[in-house]
Amino acid sequence: MELFLHYSLIPSFFIILVLSFLQRRDHCRQRANTSYLLRNHFGIIMPLDFVGTFSNRWSYGIAFGATANKIMFLFSEGYQPLQVPKWAQAFVLLIGGFEVGLSHFPFFACLSSKFRLVSAILGFSYSLMWFAVTIFHIIECPHGQLVGNFEAVVFYWPTLLCLVFLLGRFLYMFIKSLRVHLGRELQDEEKPFLEVHQAGHVKQLLRKAPSQEKKKSWFETRIYAWDPCFQFPSRMIGTTVLAFICLYLFIVIEFCMFVHVRDGLDVFEGHLDNYITSTNETGPLTPVILKVKELIDVSKGVWMATILPACLTCVNYLFHILVCYRKHIKRLWSGNKNFLPLKFHNPSSSESVVAIARYSGWQIAYILWGYLVIHVMQSLCGMVVMYSLVLPIVHSRGLEMLRSLGIGVLTISIVVGLMILQMWIAASCFLQPKMDTSDQQKPLALNNRRAFHNFNYFLFFYNVLLGLGACLSRLFISCILGAWLIARIDRTIMQNGYEKADMGYSTWIGMLYVDHYHTNPVLVSFCHILMTSHRERKLQQAVKYWYLNHSPGPRVSARSKTRWLLLQTLINNPSLIMLRKPKGHRPREFTQILLACSES
């Protein structure tokens, strides 16, 4: 497959050349005879809009899924077409990334091209070529050294499903384009500047909020509530699909590596059994060997048992990241930046542009490495549970384990109880009473100062020892949470003030700002109104007798229409009435009438 990856660049360049020839340049400068002969052909092909594409999203996502095997090939650094020093490996991987991108560029270019008939034929042919080569590779090399039997099927069935979907998609495009070409079906309209869901969002903002909110189900309250006025961009859908397939391949590779390590440990255990047998279980190393064997057995069992929880955790993260994207982008649309650290309220424009290019790749890498870290952490927690609770019962030391566990729980309970006692004494004896019965807590005003200073003095030495335990617990909790949330690119694991050091979180914030500035429904709607008005004005100026195309009717001045819309907006949004800029001598009665109308 690596050899075909190189040779696939030939048909890929041919398809790019054909689509580029069909693509017209909007602004063509005739500088030489060659430019005059080419006229305005050979325009720049755009594979897909990473910011504003909301249509055909799943097709783009499946096209990204078809690249999963090649991305995992690059991720494992198996791409070595040239023998270069180790310090130049980054350049080799960069070349590999460009090669993978060029080999799969026709999928995206054919999906996004406006020449539907030609792009459908080219895309179907290219997808069929990749599908045939993949099938041939599975038939010729079905087994391998890593998985064993049917290794090619295990690794390539997601790619085959994606290619089958693309074949069906291009076939549908061909049939539909052919019907349009024969005049049996109307041609689809061009991509609108203002999407339907964006217009719905603006209408929802202008509509008066209902007095009673609709009761939500348990699923909508706890998990996810569908919003018809919001759609994820193609970048997020493609990243999620590709992350799922790469996570599956990564888990398969990790499981195969675990099987090989387990076989090696079985051989090592066989040597240990031979030693125990040869010494008739009386050798000096027999107790140590038995403990080592027990450690190996427990490690293998725990590692195997934690594969599914680690996988489910990362799958949950992928869905949760989508939920957080919608939540964060909606907050930015409403002008709320309180959920962001202060350093990210005005990010650099260049960093944000780079972030939109980094996000998809970094999100996948974070999920893969995060799965491995979470798996290791869960395995360590499982080892602790096994050695502290399970193995003592297996070795008939359950009472001793319960005694140790009871002493530990009692010690922690006493420490926590003393801390609660300090809080109770401080609230009861050293704070002045409430100023009003409706106050939720006492004011921060000291009472009984002499007793308070004695209280502080005698507890000073005890709190030093208590602080040692609190410091260790802080370190332990930070390690657990940091390892658990390492795959979450949507939130930082750094402490307050050090968020800039988290490059993944900086990428997430930059990506959010790019989407916010380019897909904000209010901004897009405003630009759509300006463009529509400008187009209508030019049309009216171009037609000499434009008034003949208009039906006679009462004329409404623009000023009256604007004032009517202003009145309707103020009635629906009474909070804006008091914020209006004073102009002239506006009577107070007018403001009171508006408030009364808004309340009714």
mmCIF file with all atom_site columns, N, CA and C in Angstrom, residues 469-493:
data_model
loop_
_atom_site.group_PDB
_atom_site.id
_atom_site.type_symbol
_atom_site.label_atom_id
_atom_site.label_alt_id
_atom_site.label_comp_id
_atom_site.label_asym_id
_atom_site.label_entity_id
_atom_site.label_seq_id
_atom_site.pdbx_PDB_ins_code
_atom_site.Cartn_x
_atom_site.Cartn_y
_atom_site.Cartn_z
_atom_site.occupancy
_atom_site.B_iso_or_equiv
_atom_site.pdbx_formal_charge
_atom_site.auth_seq_id
_atom_site.auth_comp_id
_atom_site.auth_asym_id
_atom_site.auth_atom_id
_atom_site.pdbx_PDB_model_num
ATOM 1  N N  . GLY A 1 469 ? -0.208  16.844 54.883 1.00 0.00 ? 469 GLY A N  1
ATOM 2  C CA . GLY A 1 469 ? -1.167  15.946 54.241 1.00 0.00 ? 469 GLY A CA 1
ATOM 3  C C  . GLY A 1 469 ? -1.952  16.641 53.146 1.00 0.00 ? 469 GLY A C  1
ATOM 4  N N  . ALA A 1 470 ? -2.331  17.901 53.374 1.00 0.00 ? 470 ALA A N  1
ATOM 5  C CA . ALA A 1 470 ? -3.074  18.640 52.354 1.00 0.00 ? 470 ALA A CA 1
ATOM 6  C C  . ALA A 1 470 ? -2.222  18.854 51.101 1.00 0.00 ? 470 ALA A C  1
ATOM 7  N N  . CYS A 1 471 ? -0.917  19.080 51.303 1.00 0.00 ? 471 CYS A N  1
ATOM 8  C CA . CYS A 1 471 ? -0.020  19.258 50.159 1.00 0.00 ? 471 CYS A CA 1
ATOM 9  C C  . CYS A 1 471 ? 0.082   17.976 49.338 1.00 0.00 ? 471 CYS A C  1
ATOM 10 N N  . LEU A 1 472 ? 0.223   16.843 50.006 1.00 0.00 ? 472 LEU A N  1
ATOM 11 C CA . LEU A 1 472 ? 0.295   15.562 49.296 1.00 0.00 ? 472 LEU A CA 1
ATOM 12 C C  . LEU A 1 472 ? -1.011  15.253 48.578 1.00 0.00 ? 472 LEU A C  1
ATOM 13 N N  . SER A 1 473 ? -2.121  15.560 49.229 1.00 0.00 ? 473 SER A N  1
ATOM 14 C CA . SER A 1 473 ? -3.411  15.338 48.562 1.00 0.00 ? 473 SER A CA 1
ATOM 15 C C  . SER A 1 473 ? -3.568  16.251 47.357 1.00 0.00 ? 473 SER A C  1
ATOM 16 N N  . ARG A 1 474 ? -3.051  17.469 47.451 1.00 0.00 ? 474 ARG A N  1
ATOM 17 C CA . ARG A 1 474 ? -3.091  18.377 46.304 1.00 0.00 ? 474 ARG A CA 1
ATOM 18 C C  . ARG A 1 474 ? -2.294  17.823 45.130 1.00 0.00 ? 474 ARG A C  1
ATOM 19 N N  . LEU A 1 475 ? -1.111  17.294 45.419 1.00 0.00 ? 475 LEU A N  1
ATOM 20 C CA . LEU A 1 475 ? -0.294  16.699 44.371 1.00 0.00 ? 475 LEU A CA 1
ATOM 21 C C  . LEU A 1 475 ? -0.971  15.479 43.772 1.00 0.00 ? 475 LEU A C  1
ATOM 22 N N  . PHE A 1 476 ? -1.545  14.642 44.606 1.00 0.00 ? 476 PHE A N  1
ATOM 23 C CA . PHE A 1 476 ? -2.194  13.419 44.131 1.00 0.00 ? 476 PHE A CA 1
ATOM 24 C C  . PHE A 1 476 ? -3.404  13.751 43.261 1.00 0.00 ? 476 PHE A C  1
ATOM 25 N N  . ILE A 1 477 ? -4.234  14.679 43.714 1.00 0.00 ? 477 ILE A N  1
ATOM 26 C CA . ILE A 1 477 ? -5.431  15.049 42.945 1.00 0.00 ? 477 ILE A CA 1
ATOM 27 C C  . ILE A 1 477 ? -5.038  15.705 41.630 1.00 0.00 ? 477 ILE A C  1
ATOM 28 N N  . SER A 1 478 ? -3.989  16.538 41.632 1.00 0.00 ? 478 SER A N  1
ATOM 29 C CA . SER A 1 478 ? -3.541  17.177 40.393 1.00 0.00 ? 478 SER A CA 1
ATOM 30 C C  . SER A 1 478 ? -3.060  16.149 39.381 1.00 0.00 ? 478 SER A C  1
ATOM 31 N N  . CYS A 1 479 ? -2.323  15.141 39.847 1.00 0.00 ? 479 CYS A N  1
ATOM 32 C CA . CYS A 1 479 ? -1.841  14.100 38.938 1.00 0.00 ? 479 CYS A CA 1
ATOM 33 C C  . CYS A 1 479 ? -3.008  13.297 38.357 1.00 0.00 ? 479 CYS A C  1
ATOM 34 N N  . ILE A 1 480 ? -3.969  12.949 39.203 1.00 0.00 ? 480 ILE A N  1
ATOM 35 C CA . ILE A 1 480 ? -5.107  12.163 38.739 1.00 0.00 ? 480 ILE A CA 1
ATOM 36 C C  . ILE A 1 480 ? -5.930  12.951 37.727 1.00 0.00 ? 480 ILE A C  1
ATOM 37 N N  . LEU A 1 481 ? -6.269  14.196 38.063 1.00 0.00 ? 481 LEU A N  1
ATOM 38 C CA . LEU A 1 481 ? -7.088  15.004 37.152 1.00 0.00 ? 481 LEU A CA 1
ATOM 39 C C  . LEU A 1 481 ? -6.336  15.342 35.875 1.00 0.00 ? 481 LEU A C  1
ATOM 40 N N  . GLY A 1 482 ? -5.020  15.642 35.998 1.00 0.00 ? 482 GLY A N  1
ATOM 41 C CA . GLY A 1 482 ? -4.232  15.955 34.805 1.00 0.00 ? 482 GLY A CA 1
ATOM 42 C C  . GLY A 1 482 ? -4.161  14.789 33.847 1.00 0.00 ? 482 GLY A C  1
ATOM 43 N N  . ALA A 1 483 ? -3.948  13.569 34.393 1.00 0.00 ? 483 ALA A N  1
ATOM 44 C CA . ALA A 1 483 ? -3.903  12.384 33.533 1.00 0.00 ? 483 ALA A CA 1
ATOM 45 C C  . ALA A 1 483 ? -5.286  12.053 32.978 1.00 0.00 ? 483 ALA A C  1
ATOM 46 N N  . TRP A 1 484 ? -6.326  12.254 33.765 1.00 0.00 ? 484 TRP A N  1
ATOM 47 C CA . TRP A 1 484 ? -7.676  11.924 33.336 1.00 0.00 ? 484 TRP A CA 1
ATOM 48 C C  . TRP A 1 484 ? -8.172  12.857 32.239 1.00 0.00 ? 484 TRP A C  1
ATOM 49 N N  . LEU A 1 485 ? -7.755  14.123 32.294 1.00 0.00 ? 485 LEU A N  1
ATOM 50 C CA . LEU A 1 485 ? -8.239  15.132 31.337 1.00 0.00 ? 485 LEU A CA 1
ATOM 51 C C  . LEU A 1 485 ? -7.212  15.467 30.265 1.00 0.00 ? 485 LEU A C  1
ATOM 52 N N  . ILE A 1 486 ? -6.191  14.634 30.087 1.00 0.00 ? 486 ILE A N  1
ATOM 53 C CA . ILE A 1 486 ? -5.138  14.954 29.126 1.00 0.00 ? 486 ILE A CA 1
ATOM 54 C C  . ILE A 1 486 ? -5.676  14.965 27.703 1.00 0.00 ? 486 ILE A C  1
ATOM 55 N N  . ALA A 1 487 ? -6.715  14.171 27.421 1.00 0.00 ? 487 ALA A N  1
ATOM 56 C CA . ALA A 1 487 ? -7.276  14.118 26.069 1.00 0.00 ? 487 ALA A CA 1
ATOM 57 C C  . ALA A 1 487 ? -8.256  15.250 25.797 1.00 0.00 ? 487 ALA A C  1
ATOM 58 N N  . ARG A 1 488 ? -8.631  16.016 26.824 1.00 0.00 ? 488 ARG A N  1
ATOM 59 C CA . ARG A 1 488 ? -9.611  17.095 26.655 1.00 0.00 ? 488 ARG A CA 1
ATOM 60 C C  . ARG A 1 488 ? -8.885  18.358 26.197 1.00 0.00 ? 488 ARG A C  1
ATOM 61 N N  . ILE A 1 489 ? -8.953  18.627 24.901 1.00 0.00 ? 489 ILE A N  1
ATOM 62 C CA . ILE A 1 489 ? -8.306  19.817 24.363 1.00 0.00 ? 489 ILE A CA 1
ATOM 63 C C  . ILE A 1 489 ? -9.154  21.064 24.619 1.00 0.00 ? 489 ILE A C  1
ATOM 64 N N  . ASP A 1 490 ? -10.415 20.868 25.002 1.00 0.00 ? 490 ASP A N  1
ATOM 65 C CA . ASP A 1 490 ? -11.322 21.997 25.191 1.00 0.00 ? 490 ASP A CA 1
ATOM 66 C C  . ASP A 1 490 ? -11.198 22.627 26.569 1.00 0.00 ? 490 ASP A C  1
ATOM 67 N N  . ARG A 1 491 ? -10.369 22.086 27.447 1.00 0.00 ? 491 ARG A N  1
ATOM 68 C CA . ARG A 1 491 ? -10.154 22.697 28.754 1.00 0.00 ? 491 ARG A CA 1
ATOM 69 C C  . ARG A 1 491 ? -8.698  22.521 29.150 1.00 0.00 ? 491 ARG A C  1
ATOM 70 N N  . THR A 1 492 ? -8.184  23.499 29.864 1.00 0.00 ? 492 THR A N  1
ATOM 71 C CA . THR A 1 492 ? -6.779  23.468 30.233 1.00 0.00 ? 492 THR A CA 1
ATOM 72 C C  . THR A 1 492 ? -6.580  22.672 31.513 1.00 0.00 ? 492 THR A C  1
ATOM 73 N N  . ILE A 1 493 ? -5.414  22.031 31.613 1.00 0.00 ? 493 ILE A N  1
ATOM 74 C CA . ILE A 1 493 ? -5.052  21.334 32.847 1.00 0.00 ? 493 ILE A CA 1
ATOM 75 C C  . ILE A 1 493 ? -4.009  22.124 33.623 1.00 0.00 ? 493 ILE A C  1
#
